[in-house]
Amino acid sequence: MNRKNLVLPAVVGLLAPVLAACGGSDSGSGGGNAIVVGTTDRFTATKDAPAPLDPAYAYDVGSWNILRQTVQTLMTLPKGDGQPVPEAAESCGFTDTGNERYACKLRDGLKFSNGDAITAADVKFSIERARTIKADTGVFALMSTVDTIETQGDREVIFHLKTADATFPYKLSTPVAGIVNPDDYAKDKLRDGFAVDGSGPYTLKAETDGDEMTRAVFTKNPHYKGTLKVNNDKVEMASFADADTMGKALDKGDIDVMTRSMTPAQVDKLSAPSSTDSKVELVDVAGLGIRYLAFNTEAPEVESKAVRAAMAQVIDRSKLVTEVYGTQAEPLYSLVPASVAGHTNAFYNKYGDPSVAKAKALLQKADISTPVKLTLNYTTDHYGAATKQEFEVLQKQLNDSGLFDVTIKGTAWDAFIPAERKGEYAVYGMGWFPDFPDADNFLAPFLDKDNTLNSPYSNSKIINTLIPESRRETDRASDKSLTTIQDIVADDVPILPLWQGKEFVAARDDITGTAYVLNSASSLQLWELGRGVSE
């Protein structure tokens, strides 16, 4: 989200997990009026998605931004960069040489926000619940390497894994592993609506208008016990229809912080050297969010690999970024961002510079008649106001080649996602903010069993050999399995990566803590915000 010329490290090789106790304070400075944070994320409870904030269902950056404030996890991502550290746990670590047995000891005296004691059985219940429900978002797949969960007494939890998984500590830092109270969450059914009950740094009160949550009110949880220092007593997250309306609210002082998603024009204005607006500060963070086109590989329009490869050969990422996002994004030639250990430029290695002639040859060799008629689907209200312009540029590039006859169609997020999961789109645009900052999390969610896109694409070598092999390797930069996976994706093109972008946060000048309000997975850490006095 947004900028003071601060760039947090984004090169994130997976470090070997350690068994370590970590102390911390559950208190912090605060007081005064609530800090109000603006977002263009929309939160709706619909017939197709009635439980948007259930940890066993939620799997987008907006809902995770709510859950990370309210639901506590065994592990958490530290400030800036680095391996996960214990949070609800006092200590966690692998206890065998094969990285297949992971043990955690809970902090003494943990309580849910209602005062109920938390036990190891609650941790087991919470994670097994997500694995049992198997929501169609695919979030449960983050726990796919878990075989069984054992408890010893009230404070010890032992995870027996099906196979070695060096990324498992990261997975325990995600909201799907959040600890929930069995009194509030049924074992085999999602919890509808916007209520969230956990043991995180805040409690949540949702203000709604019909089926939409318009404001999330976070109040400091008096029972919270963990590593996080909470620097305020209350934060309110207000949802806006568009970035321009959100920007005007910041100018008027109706909100204190502006987060996702700002327009390129807003970022340019706030970052210009000539800007005289001394009351607002822009913070930029080296982001790991990516954008891509996804394919329903069973749809008649794109079931031929030649069609997908021809699109990869025609699309000019550099022009796309320049025309739409400027310096706020850069071309991406793999699902894994360039700043993440294990990245390769697989698509550039395969296709080189854009070439209509090469694309035409691919289609002719496969006996594909041209122009190929396609509809590119995108969401109008989830990835920012520039999304429509981005798809207009993609449409023009493909149509100008003479090989495609492309139309574009925009749909609101609450209707877009159910349609995508039902396989109604042949080609559609999506974004990805990592669950955790490791190459595995830019590959497995799209390519493993129970993938988050519900994609019919399945490559047995990736699923059965390469992903398991990569999870055994702690040196991510030299992991050959990761390289091979990226090469296969470039060859088969089930997904076409487009660009990766920076993240920005704009805040009024009396707000502190903005440097760390986004973690290395681009998720909000509202407890970092304070008012008036810097740390």
Coordinates of C-alpha atoms in Angstrom, one line a residue:
M1 CA 0.0 0.0 0.0
N2 CA 1.8 3.5 0.5
R3 CA 5.1 5.6 0.8
K4 CA 7.8 7.6 2.8
N5 CA 10.9 6.7 1.0
L6 CA 11.1 3.5 2.9
V7 CA 11.8 0.2 1.2
L8 CA 11.6 -2.9 3.4
P9 CA 13.6 -5.9 2.3
A10 CA 11.7 -8.2 0.0
V11 CA 14.3 -10.8 -0.9
V12 CA 12.9 -13.6 1.3
G13 CA 14.8 -16.8 1.2
L14 CA 13.3 -19.3 3.6
L15 CA 15.4 -19.6 6.6
A16 CA 15.7 -22.9 8.6
P17 CA 13.0 -22.8 11.3
V18 CA 14.2 -22.7 14.8
L19 CA 12.8 -23.8 18.1
A20 CA 12.7 -20.6 20.0
A21 CA 10.8 -19.0 22.9
C22 CA 9.8 -15.4 22.2
G23 CA 8.7 -13.0 24.8
G24 CA 6.6 -9.9 24.1
S25 CA 4.2 -7.4 25.5
D26 CA 0.4 -7.3 24.9
S27 CA 0.2 -3.7 25.8
G28 CA 1.1 -0.5 24.1
S29 CA 0.7 3.2 24.1
G30 CA -2.6 4.5 22.7
G31 CA -5.5 6.5 23.7
G32 CA -7.3 9.4 22.0
N33 CA -9.7 9.1 19.1
A34 CA -9.9 6.0 16.9
I35 CA -7.5 5.8 14.0
V36 CA -9.6 5.6 10.9
V37 CA -8.2 3.5 8.0
G38 CA -9.7 3.7 4.5
T39 CA -9.9 0.8 2.0
T40 CA -11.7 0.1 -1.3
D41 CA -12.1 -3.5 -0.3
R42 CA -15.7 -4.5 -0.1
F43 CA -17.0 -7.0 2.3
T44 CA -20.3 -8.7 1.4
A45 CA -22.2 -11.7 2.7
T46 CA -24.1 -13.2 -0.3
K47 CA -26.0 -16.4 -1.0
D48 CA -22.9 -17.8 -2.8
A49 CA -20.5 -16.5 -0.1
P50 CA -22.3 -16.1 3.2
A51 CA -19.3 -16.5 5.5
P52 CA -16.7 -14.0 4.2
L53 CA -14.8 -13.8 7.5
D54 CA -14.8 -17.4 8.6
P55 CA -11.1 -18.4 8.9
A56 CA -12.0 -21.7 7.2
Y57 CA -13.4 -19.9 4.2
A58 CA -11.7 -16.5 3.8
Y59 CA -8.9 -16.4 1.2
D60 CA -8.4 -12.9 -0.1
V61 CA -6.3 -10.1 1.1
G62 CA -9.2 -8.0 2.3
S63 CA -10.8 -10.6 4.5
W64 CA -7.3 -11.6 5.8
N65 CA -6.7 -8.0 6.8
I66 CA -9.7 -8.3 9.1
L67 CA -8.7 -11.7 10.4
R68 CA -5.1 -10.9 11.2
Q69 CA -6.3 -8.3 13.7
T70 CA -8.7 -10.5 15.5
V71 CA -7.7 -14.2 15.2
Q72 CA -4.5 -15.3 16.8
T73 CA -2.1 -17.8 15.2
L74 CA 0.7 -20.0 16.6
M75 CA 3.2 -18.1 14.5
T76 CA 3.4 -14.6 13.0
L77 CA 5.5 -12.8 10.5
P78 CA 8.0 -10.4 12.1
K79 CA 8.4 -6.7 11.3
G80 CA 9.9 -6.1 7.9
D81 CA 11.4 -9.5 6.8
G82 CA 12.5 -12.8 8.1
Q83 CA 11.2 -16.2 9.3
P84 CA 8.0 -16.5 11.4
V85 CA 8.3 -16.2 15.1
P86 CA 6.0 -17.6 17.9
E87 CA 2.8 -15.7 18.7
A88 CA 0.1 -17.7 20.4
A89 CA 2.9 -20.2 20.9
E90 CA 5.7 -19.8 23.4
S91 CA 7.9 -21.9 21.2
C92 CA 7.6 -23.9 18.0
G93 CA 9.9 -25.9 15.8
F94 CA 10.7 -29.1 14.0
T95 CA 11.7 -31.9 16.4
D96 CA 13.1 -34.4 13.8
T97 CA 15.7 -34.3 11.1
G98 CA 13.2 -34.9 8.3
N99 CA 11.1 -31.8 8.9
E100 CA 8.0 -34.0 9.4
R101 CA 7.2 -33.4 13.1
Y102 CA 6.5 -29.9 14.2
A103 CA 5.8 -29.2 17.9
C104 CA 4.4 -26.0 19.5
K105 CA 3.9 -25.1 23.2
L106 CA 1.2 -22.5 23.9
R107 CA 1.8 -19.5 26.0
D108 CA 0.6 -19.8 29.5
G109 CA -2.7 -18.1 30.3
L110 CA -4.0 -17.6 26.7
K111 CA -7.6 -16.5 26.5
F112 CA -10.2 -15.9 23.9
S113 CA -11.6 -12.3 23.9
N114 CA -14.6 -13.4 26.0
G115 CA -12.2 -14.7 28.7
D116 CA -12.4 -18.4 28.0
A117 CA -9.1 -20.2 28.4
I118 CA -7.4 -21.5 25.2
T119 CA -6.1 -25.0 25.2
A120 CA -4.2 -27.2 22.8
A121 CA -7.5 -28.9 22.0
D122 CA -8.8 -25.5 20.6
V123 CA -5.8 -25.3 18.3
K124 CA -6.4 -28.8 17.0
F125 CA -10.2 -28.1 16.6
S126 CA -9.6 -24.9 14.6
I127 CA -7.2 -26.4 12.1
E128 CA -9.0 -29.7 11.7
R129 CA -12.2 -27.7 11.2
A130 CA -10.8 -25.9 8.1
R131 CA -9.5 -29.2 6.8
T132 CA -12.9 -30.9 7.3
I133 CA -15.1 -28.1 5.8
K134 CA -12.9 -27.8 2.7
A135 CA -14.4 -24.5 1.6
D136 CA -14.5 -23.9 -2.2
T137 CA -12.0 -21.0 -1.8
G138 CA -9.3 -23.7 -1.4
V139 CA -7.8 -22.1 1.7
F140 CA -7.7 -25.5 3.5
A141 CA -5.1 -26.6 1.1
L142 CA -2.5 -24.6 3.1
M143 CA -2.8 -27.4 5.6
S144 CA -2.5 -30.1 3.0
T145 CA 0.8 -31.5 4.4
V146 CA -0.8 -32.2 7.8
D147 CA -1.4 -35.8 8.5
T148 CA -2.6 -35.8 12.1
I149 CA -2.6 -33.3 15.0
E150 CA -1.7 -34.6 18.5
T151 CA -2.2 -32.8 21.8
Q152 CA -0.3 -33.4 25.0
G153 CA -1.9 -31.8 27.9
D154 CA -3.4 -28.3 27.6
R155 CA -0.4 -26.5 26.1
E156 CA 1.3 -28.8 23.6
V157 CA 0.3 -29.4 20.0
I158 CA 2.2 -31.7 17.7
F159 CA 1.7 -31.7 13.9
H160 CA 2.7 -34.9 12.1
L161 CA 3.2 -34.1 8.5
K162 CA 2.6 -36.4 5.5
T163 CA 5.9 -35.2 4.0
A164 CA 8.7 -32.8 4.8
D165 CA 7.5 -29.2 4.6
A166 CA 10.0 -26.5 5.3
T167 CA 7.3 -23.9 4.7
F168 CA 5.1 -25.1 7.5
P169 CA 6.0 -22.4 10.0
Y170 CA 4.8 -19.9 7.5
K171 CA 1.5 -21.7 7.0
L172 CA 0.9 -21.6 10.8
S173 CA 1.1 -17.8 10.5
T174 CA -1.9 -17.5 8.2
P175 CA -5.5 -17.0 9.2
V176 CA -6.6 -20.4 8.2
A177 CA -4.6 -21.6 11.2
G178 CA -6.3 -19.0 13.4
I179 CA -7.5 -20.3 16.8
V180 CA -11.3 -20.1 17.2
N181 CA -13.6 -21.0 20.0
P182 CA -15.6 -24.2 19.5
D183 CA -18.4 -22.5 21.3
D184 CA -18.7 -20.0 18.5
Y185 CA -17.8 -22.1 15.4
A186 CA -19.4 -25.3 14.4
K187 CA -17.1 -28.1 13.6
D188 CA -18.5 -28.9 10.1
K189 CA -20.3 -25.7 9.1
L190 CA -19.1 -22.2 8.2
R191 CA -20.1 -19.3 10.3
D192 CA -22.2 -16.9 8.3
G193 CA -22.1 -13.1 8.5
F194 CA -19.4 -10.8 9.8
A195 CA -18.9 -11.9 13.4
V196 CA -15.4 -12.9 14.3
D197 CA -14.3 -14.2 17.7
G198 CA -10.7 -15.0 18.5
S199 CA -7.8 -14.1 20.8
G200 CA -6.0 -11.6 18.6
P201 CA -5.0 -8.0 19.5
Y202 CA -8.5 -6.7 18.7
T203 CA -12.1 -7.5 19.0
L204 CA -14.4 -6.7 16.0
K205 CA -17.7 -4.9 15.7
A206 CA -19.1 -4.9 12.2
E207 CA -21.2 -2.0 11.0
T208 CA -23.4 -3.2 8.1
D209 CA -25.7 -1.9 5.4
G210 CA -27.8 -4.8 4.2
D211 CA -25.4 -7.6 3.2
E212 CA -22.4 -5.3 3.2
M213 CA -20.0 -4.5 6.0
T214 CA -19.3 -0.7 5.7
R215 CA -17.1 -0.3 8.7
A216 CA -15.0 -2.6 10.9
V217 CA -14.5 -1.3 14.4
F218 CA -11.4 -2.9 16.1
T219 CA -11.1 -2.4 19.8
K220 CA -8.1 -3.4 21.8
N221 CA -8.6 -6.9 23.3
P222 CA -8.0 -6.8 27.1
H223 CA -7.3 -10.5 27.2
Y224 CA -4.8 -10.5 24.4
K225 CA -1.5 -12.2 25.2
G226 CA 1.2 -12.5 22.6
T227 CA 4.2 -10.9 21.0
L228 CA 2.5 -7.9 19.4
K229 CA 2.7 -4.4 20.9
V230 CA -0.6 -2.7 20.4
N231 CA 0.0 1.0 19.9
N232 CA -3.6 2.2 19.9
D233 CA -6.9 1.5 21.7
K234 CA -9.2 1.5 18.6
V235 CA -8.9 1.4 14.8
E236 CA -11.8 1.7 12.4
M237 CA -11.6 0.4 8.9
A238 CA -14.0 2.2 6.5
S239 CA -14.9 0.8 3.1
F240 CA -15.2 3.2 0.2
A241 CA -16.8 2.7 -3.2
D242 CA -13.7 3.9 -5.1
A243 CA -10.2 5.4 -4.5
D244 CA -11.2 8.9 -5.4
T245 CA -13.8 9.0 -2.7
M246 CA -11.3 7.5 -0.2
G247 CA -8.7 10.2 -1.2
K248 CA -11.2 13.0 -0.6
A249 CA -11.9 11.6 2.8
L250 CA -8.2 11.7 3.6
D251 CA -7.9 15.3 2.4
K252 CA -10.8 16.3 4.6
G253 CA -9.5 14.5 7.6
D254 CA -12.4 12.0 7.8
I255 CA -9.8 9.2 7.7
D256 CA -6.3 9.1 8.9
V257 CA -4.8 6.4 6.7
M258 CA -5.5 5.4 3.1
T259 CA -4.6 1.8 2.0
R260 CA -5.6 -0.4 -0.8
S261 CA -6.2 0.4 -3.4
M262 CA -4.9 3.8 -4.5
T263 CA -4.9 4.9 -8.1
P264 CA -1.6 5.5 -10.0
A265 CA -2.6 9.1 -10.3
Q266 CA -3.0 9.4 -6.5
V267 CA 0.4 7.8 -5.9
D268 CA 2.1 10.1 -8.5
K269 CA 0.6 13.2 -6.9
L270 CA 1.6 12.3 -3.4
S271 CA 5.1 11.2 -4.3
A272 CA 5.8 14.2 -6.6
P273 CA 8.8 16.3 -5.4
S274 CA 6.7 19.4 -5.9
S275 CA 3.9 18.2 -3.7
T276 CA 3.0 20.8 -1.1
D277 CA 0.7 18.6 0.9
S278 CA 2.8 18.4 4.1
K279 CA -0.1 16.9 6.0
V280 CA 0.0 13.6 4.2
E281 CA 2.9 11.2 4.0
L282 CA 3.3 8.4 1.5
V283 CA 5.0 5.2 2.4
D284 CA 6.0 2.7 -0.2
V285 CA 7.0 -0.9 0.5
A286 CA 8.6 -3.3 -2.0
G287 CA 5.5 -5.4 -2.6
L288 CA 5.0 -9.0 -3.5
G289 CA 1.6 -8.7 -5.0
I290 CA 1.3 -10.0 -8.6
R291 CA -1.3 -9.8 -11.4
Y292 CA -2.0 -12.5 -13.9
L293 CA -4.4 -14.0 -16.4
A294 CA -5.8 -17.4 -15.5
F295 CA -7.3 -19.9 -17.9
N296 CA -10.0 -22.5 -17.6
T297 CA -8.0 -25.0 -19.6
E298 CA -11.2 -27.1 -20.3
A299 CA -13.0 -24.1 -21.9
P300 CA -13.2 -24.6 -25.7
E301 CA -11.7 -21.1 -26.4
V302 CA -8.4 -21.8 -24.6
E303 CA -8.2 -25.6 -24.2
S304 CA -5.5 -25.6 -26.9
K305 CA -2.1 -24.8 -25.4
A306 CA -1.3 -23.0 -28.6
V307 CA -3.9 -20.3 -28.0
R308 CA -2.5 -19.7 -24.5
A309 CA 1.1 -19.7 -25.7
A310 CA 0.2 -17.3 -28.5
M311 CA -1.2 -14.9 -26.0
A312 CA 2.0 -15.2 -24.0
Q313 CA 3.9 -14.5 -27.2
V314 CA 1.9 -11.4 -28.1
I315 CA 1.3 -9.5 -24.8
D316 CA 3.9 -6.8 -24.2
R317 CA 4.2 -6.5 -20.4
S318 CA 6.6 -3.6 -20.5
K319 CA 4.1 -1.4 -22.5
L320 CA 1.3 -2.6 -20.3
V321 CA 3.1 -1.5 -17.2
T322 CA 4.3 1.8 -18.7
E323 CA 0.9 2.8 -20.1
V324 CA -1.1 1.9 -17.0
Y325 CA 1.1 1.8 -13.8
G326 CA 4.3 3.6 -14.6
T327 CA 7.0 3.2 -12.0
Q328 CA 4.5 1.6 -9.6
A329 CA 4.9 -1.8 -11.2
E330 CA 7.3 -3.9 -13.2
P331 CA 6.9 -6.7 -15.8
L332 CA 6.7 -10.2 -14.4
Y333 CA 7.9 -13.3 -16.3
S334 CA 7.1 -15.9 -13.7
L335 CA 4.5 -16.5 -11.0
V336 CA 7.3 -16.0 -8.5
P337 CA 8.1 -12.3 -8.1
A338 CA 11.6 -11.2 -9.1
S339 CA 12.5 -10.3 -5.5
V340 CA 11.7 -13.7 -4.0
A341 CA 14.4 -16.4 -3.7
G342 CA 13.9 -19.1 -6.4
H343 CA 12.5 -16.8 -9.1
T344 CA 13.4 -17.3 -12.7
N345 CA 12.4 -15.4 -15.8
A346 CA 10.8 -18.5 -17.2
F347 CA 8.3 -16.8 -19.6
Y348 CA 11.0 -14.5 -21.1
N349 CA 13.3 -17.5 -21.5
K350 CA 10.5 -19.3 -23.3
Y351 CA 9.1 -16.5 -25.5
G352 CA 11.6 -13.7 -25.6
D353 CA 10.3 -10.3 -26.8
P354 CA 6.7 -10.0 -28.0
S355 CA 6.3 -11.3 -31.6
V356 CA 3.2 -11.5 -33.7
A357 CA 5.0 -13.7 -36.2
K358 CA 6.0 -16.3 -33.6
A359 CA 2.4 -16.3 -32.2
K360 CA 1.0 -16.8 -35.7
A361 CA 3.3 -19.7 -36.3
L362 CA 2.2 -21.3 -33.0
L363 CA -1.5 -21.1 -34.0
Q364 CA -0.9 -22.3 -37.5
K365 CA 1.0 -25.3 -36.3
A366 CA -2.0 -26.3 -34.1
D367 CA -4.5 -25.6 -36.9
I368 CA -6.2 -22.9 -34.9
S369 CA -8.3 -20.6 -37.0
T370 CA -7.8 -16.8 -36.5
P371 CA -8.9 -14.5 -35.2
V372 CA -9.5 -16.4 -32.0
K373 CA -12.6 -15.0 -30.2
L374 CA -12.1 -14.5 -26.5
T375 CA -13.6 -12.6 -23.6
L376 CA -11.2 -11.3 -20.9
N377 CA -13.1 -11.1 -17.6
Y378 CA -12.0 -8.8 -14.8
T379 CA -13.3 -7.5 -11.5
T380 CA -14.3 -3.9 -11.3
D381 CA -13.9 -3.2 -7.6
H382 CA -11.2 -5.3 -6.0
Y383 CA -7.8 -4.6 -7.5
G384 CA -8.0 -0.8 -8.0
A385 CA -9.5 1.7 -10.5
A386 CA -6.7 1.1 -13.0
T387 CA -7.9 -2.5 -13.7
K388 CA -10.3 -1.5 -16.5
Q389 CA -7.6 0.5 -18.2
E390 CA -5.2 -2.5 -17.9
F391 CA -7.7 -4.8 -19.6
E392 CA -8.3 -2.2 -22.3
V393 CA -4.6 -2.2 -23.1
L394 CA -4.5 -6.1 -23.1
Q395 CA -7.5 -6.1 -25.4
K396 CA -5.8 -3.6 -27.8
Q397 CA -2.5 -5.5 -27.8
L398 CA -4.2 -8.8 -28.7
N399 CA -6.6 -7.4 -31.3
D400 CA -3.9 -5.3 -33.0
S401 CA -2.0 -8.6 -33.6
G402 CA -4.9 -9.7 -36.0
L403 CA -4.8 -13.1 -34.3
F404 CA -7.4 -12.4 -31.7
D405 CA -10.9 -10.9 -31.5
V406 CA -11.1 -9.9 -27.8
T407 CA -13.9 -8.3 -25.8
I408 CA -13.6 -7.4 -22.1
K409 CA -16.1 -7.7 -19.4
G410 CA -16.0 -6.3 -15.9
T411 CA -17.9 -7.7 -12.9
A412 CA -18.2 -6.8 -9.3
W413 CA -16.1 -8.9 -6.9
D414 CA -19.0 -10.5 -5.0
A415 CA -20.3 -11.9 -8.3
F416 CA -17.0 -12.4 -10.1
I417 CA -15.5 -14.8 -7.6
P418 CA -18.5 -17.3 -7.5
A419 CA -18.6 -17.3 -11.3
E420 CA -14.8 -17.9 -11.5
R421 CA -15.1 -20.8 -9.0
K422 CA -17.9 -22.4 -11.1
G423 CA -15.7 -22.3 -14.2
E424 CA -17.8 -19.8 -16.0
Y425 CA -14.8 -17.8 -17.4
A426 CA -12.4 -19.0 -20.0
V427 CA -9.9 -16.2 -19.3
Y428 CA -10.0 -14.0 -16.3
G429 CA -7.7 -11.6 -14.5
M430 CA -6.7 -12.1 -10.9
G431 CA -4.2 -10.8 -8.3
W432 CA -2.3 -12.6 -5.7
F433 CA -0.9 -11.4 -2.4
P434 CA 1.1 -14.1 -0.8
D435 CA 0.0 -16.0 2.2
F436 CA 3.6 -16.0 3.2
P437 CA 6.8 -14.7 1.4
D438 CA 8.2 -17.9 -0.1
A439 CA 8.3 -19.2 -3.7
D440 CA 6.1 -22.2 -2.8
N441 CA 3.2 -19.8 -2.1
F442 CA 3.3 -18.4 -5.6
L443 CA 3.2 -21.9 -7.1
A444 CA 1.4 -24.5 -5.0
P445 CA -1.8 -22.6 -4.5
F446 CA -2.3 -22.6 -8.3
L447 CA -0.8 -25.9 -9.3
D448 CA -1.3 -28.4 -6.4
K449 CA -4.3 -30.5 -5.6
D450 CA -7.3 -28.4 -4.5
N451 CA -5.9 -25.3 -6.1
T452 CA -7.4 -21.9 -5.1
L453 CA -8.6 -21.2 -8.7
N454 CA -10.5 -24.5 -9.0
S455 CA -8.5 -24.9 -12.2
P456 CA -8.8 -28.2 -14.1
Y457 CA -5.1 -27.9 -15.0
S458 CA -3.2 -30.7 -13.4
N459 CA 0.4 -31.7 -13.9
S460 CA 1.3 -34.9 -12.1
K461 CA 5.0 -34.2 -12.1
I462 CA 4.5 -30.9 -10.4
I463 CA 2.0 -32.3 -7.9
N464 CA 3.6 -35.6 -7.0
T465 CA 7.3 -34.9 -7.4
L466 CA 8.4 -31.2 -7.7
I467 CA 6.3 -29.6 -5.0
P468 CA 7.2 -32.2 -2.4
E469 CA 10.8 -32.0 -3.4
S470 CA 10.9 -28.3 -3.1
R471 CA 9.5 -28.4 0.4
R472 CA 12.4 -30.5 1.6
E473 CA 14.9 -27.8 0.5
T474 CA 15.7 -25.0 2.9
D475 CA 18.0 -23.2 0.5
R476 CA 15.3 -21.7 -1.7
A477 CA 17.6 -19.8 -4.0
S478 CA 19.3 -23.0 -5.3
D479 CA 16.1 -25.2 -5.4
K480 CA 16.1 -26.8 -8.8
S481 CA 12.5 -28.1 -8.3
L482 CA 11.3 -24.5 -8.1
T483 CA 13.0 -23.7 -11.4
T484 CA 11.5 -26.8 -13.1
I485 CA 8.0 -25.9 -12.0
Q486 CA 8.3 -22.4 -13.4
D487 CA 9.6 -23.8 -16.7
I488 CA 6.6 -26.1 -17.0
V489 CA 4.2 -23.3 -16.3
A490 CA 5.8 -21.2 -19.1
D491 CA 5.4 -24.2 -21.5
D492 CA 1.8 -25.1 -20.6
V493 CA 0.6 -21.6 -19.8
P494 CA -2.3 -22.5 -17.4
I495 CA -1.6 -19.0 -15.9
L496 CA 0.0 -16.0 -17.6
P497 CA 1.9 -13.7 -15.2
L498 CA 1.7 -10.0 -16.1
W499 CA 3.3 -7.7 -13.5
Q500 CA 4.3 -7.2 -9.9
G501 CA 3.7 -4.0 -8.0
K502 CA 4.7 -1.9 -5.0
E503 CA 2.4 -1.4 -2.1
F504 CA 1.5 2.1 -0.8
V505 CA 0.0 3.6 2.3
A506 CA -0.8 7.3 2.7
A507 CA -1.3 8.7 6.2
R508 CA -1.8 12.1 7.9
D509 CA 1.3 13.4 9.5
D510 CA 0.2 12.8 13.1
I511 CA 0.0 9.0 12.5
T512 CA 3.0 6.9 13.5
G513 CA 4.0 3.3 12.7
T514 CA 3.2 3.4 9.0
A515 CA 6.6 1.9 8.2
Y516 CA 5.4 -1.4 9.5
V517 CA 1.7 -1.3 9.0
L518 CA 2.2 -3.8 6.1
N519 CA 4.0 -7.0 6.7
S520 CA 6.1 -9.0 4.1
A521 CA 2.9 -10.7 2.9
S522 CA 1.3 -7.3 2.2
S523 CA -1.2 -7.8 5.1
L524 CA -2.2 -4.9 7.4
Q525 CA -0.9 -4.8 10.9
L526 CA -3.1 -2.2 12.4
W527 CA -1.6 -2.5 15.9
E528 CA 1.5 -0.8 14.6
L529 CA -0.4 2.5 14.1
G530 CA -0.3 5.2 16.8
R531 CA -1.1 8.9 17.0
G532 CA 1.1 11.8 17.8
V533 CA 4.2 10.2 19.3
S534 CA 6.7 8.1 17.3
E535 CA 8.2 5.0 18.8

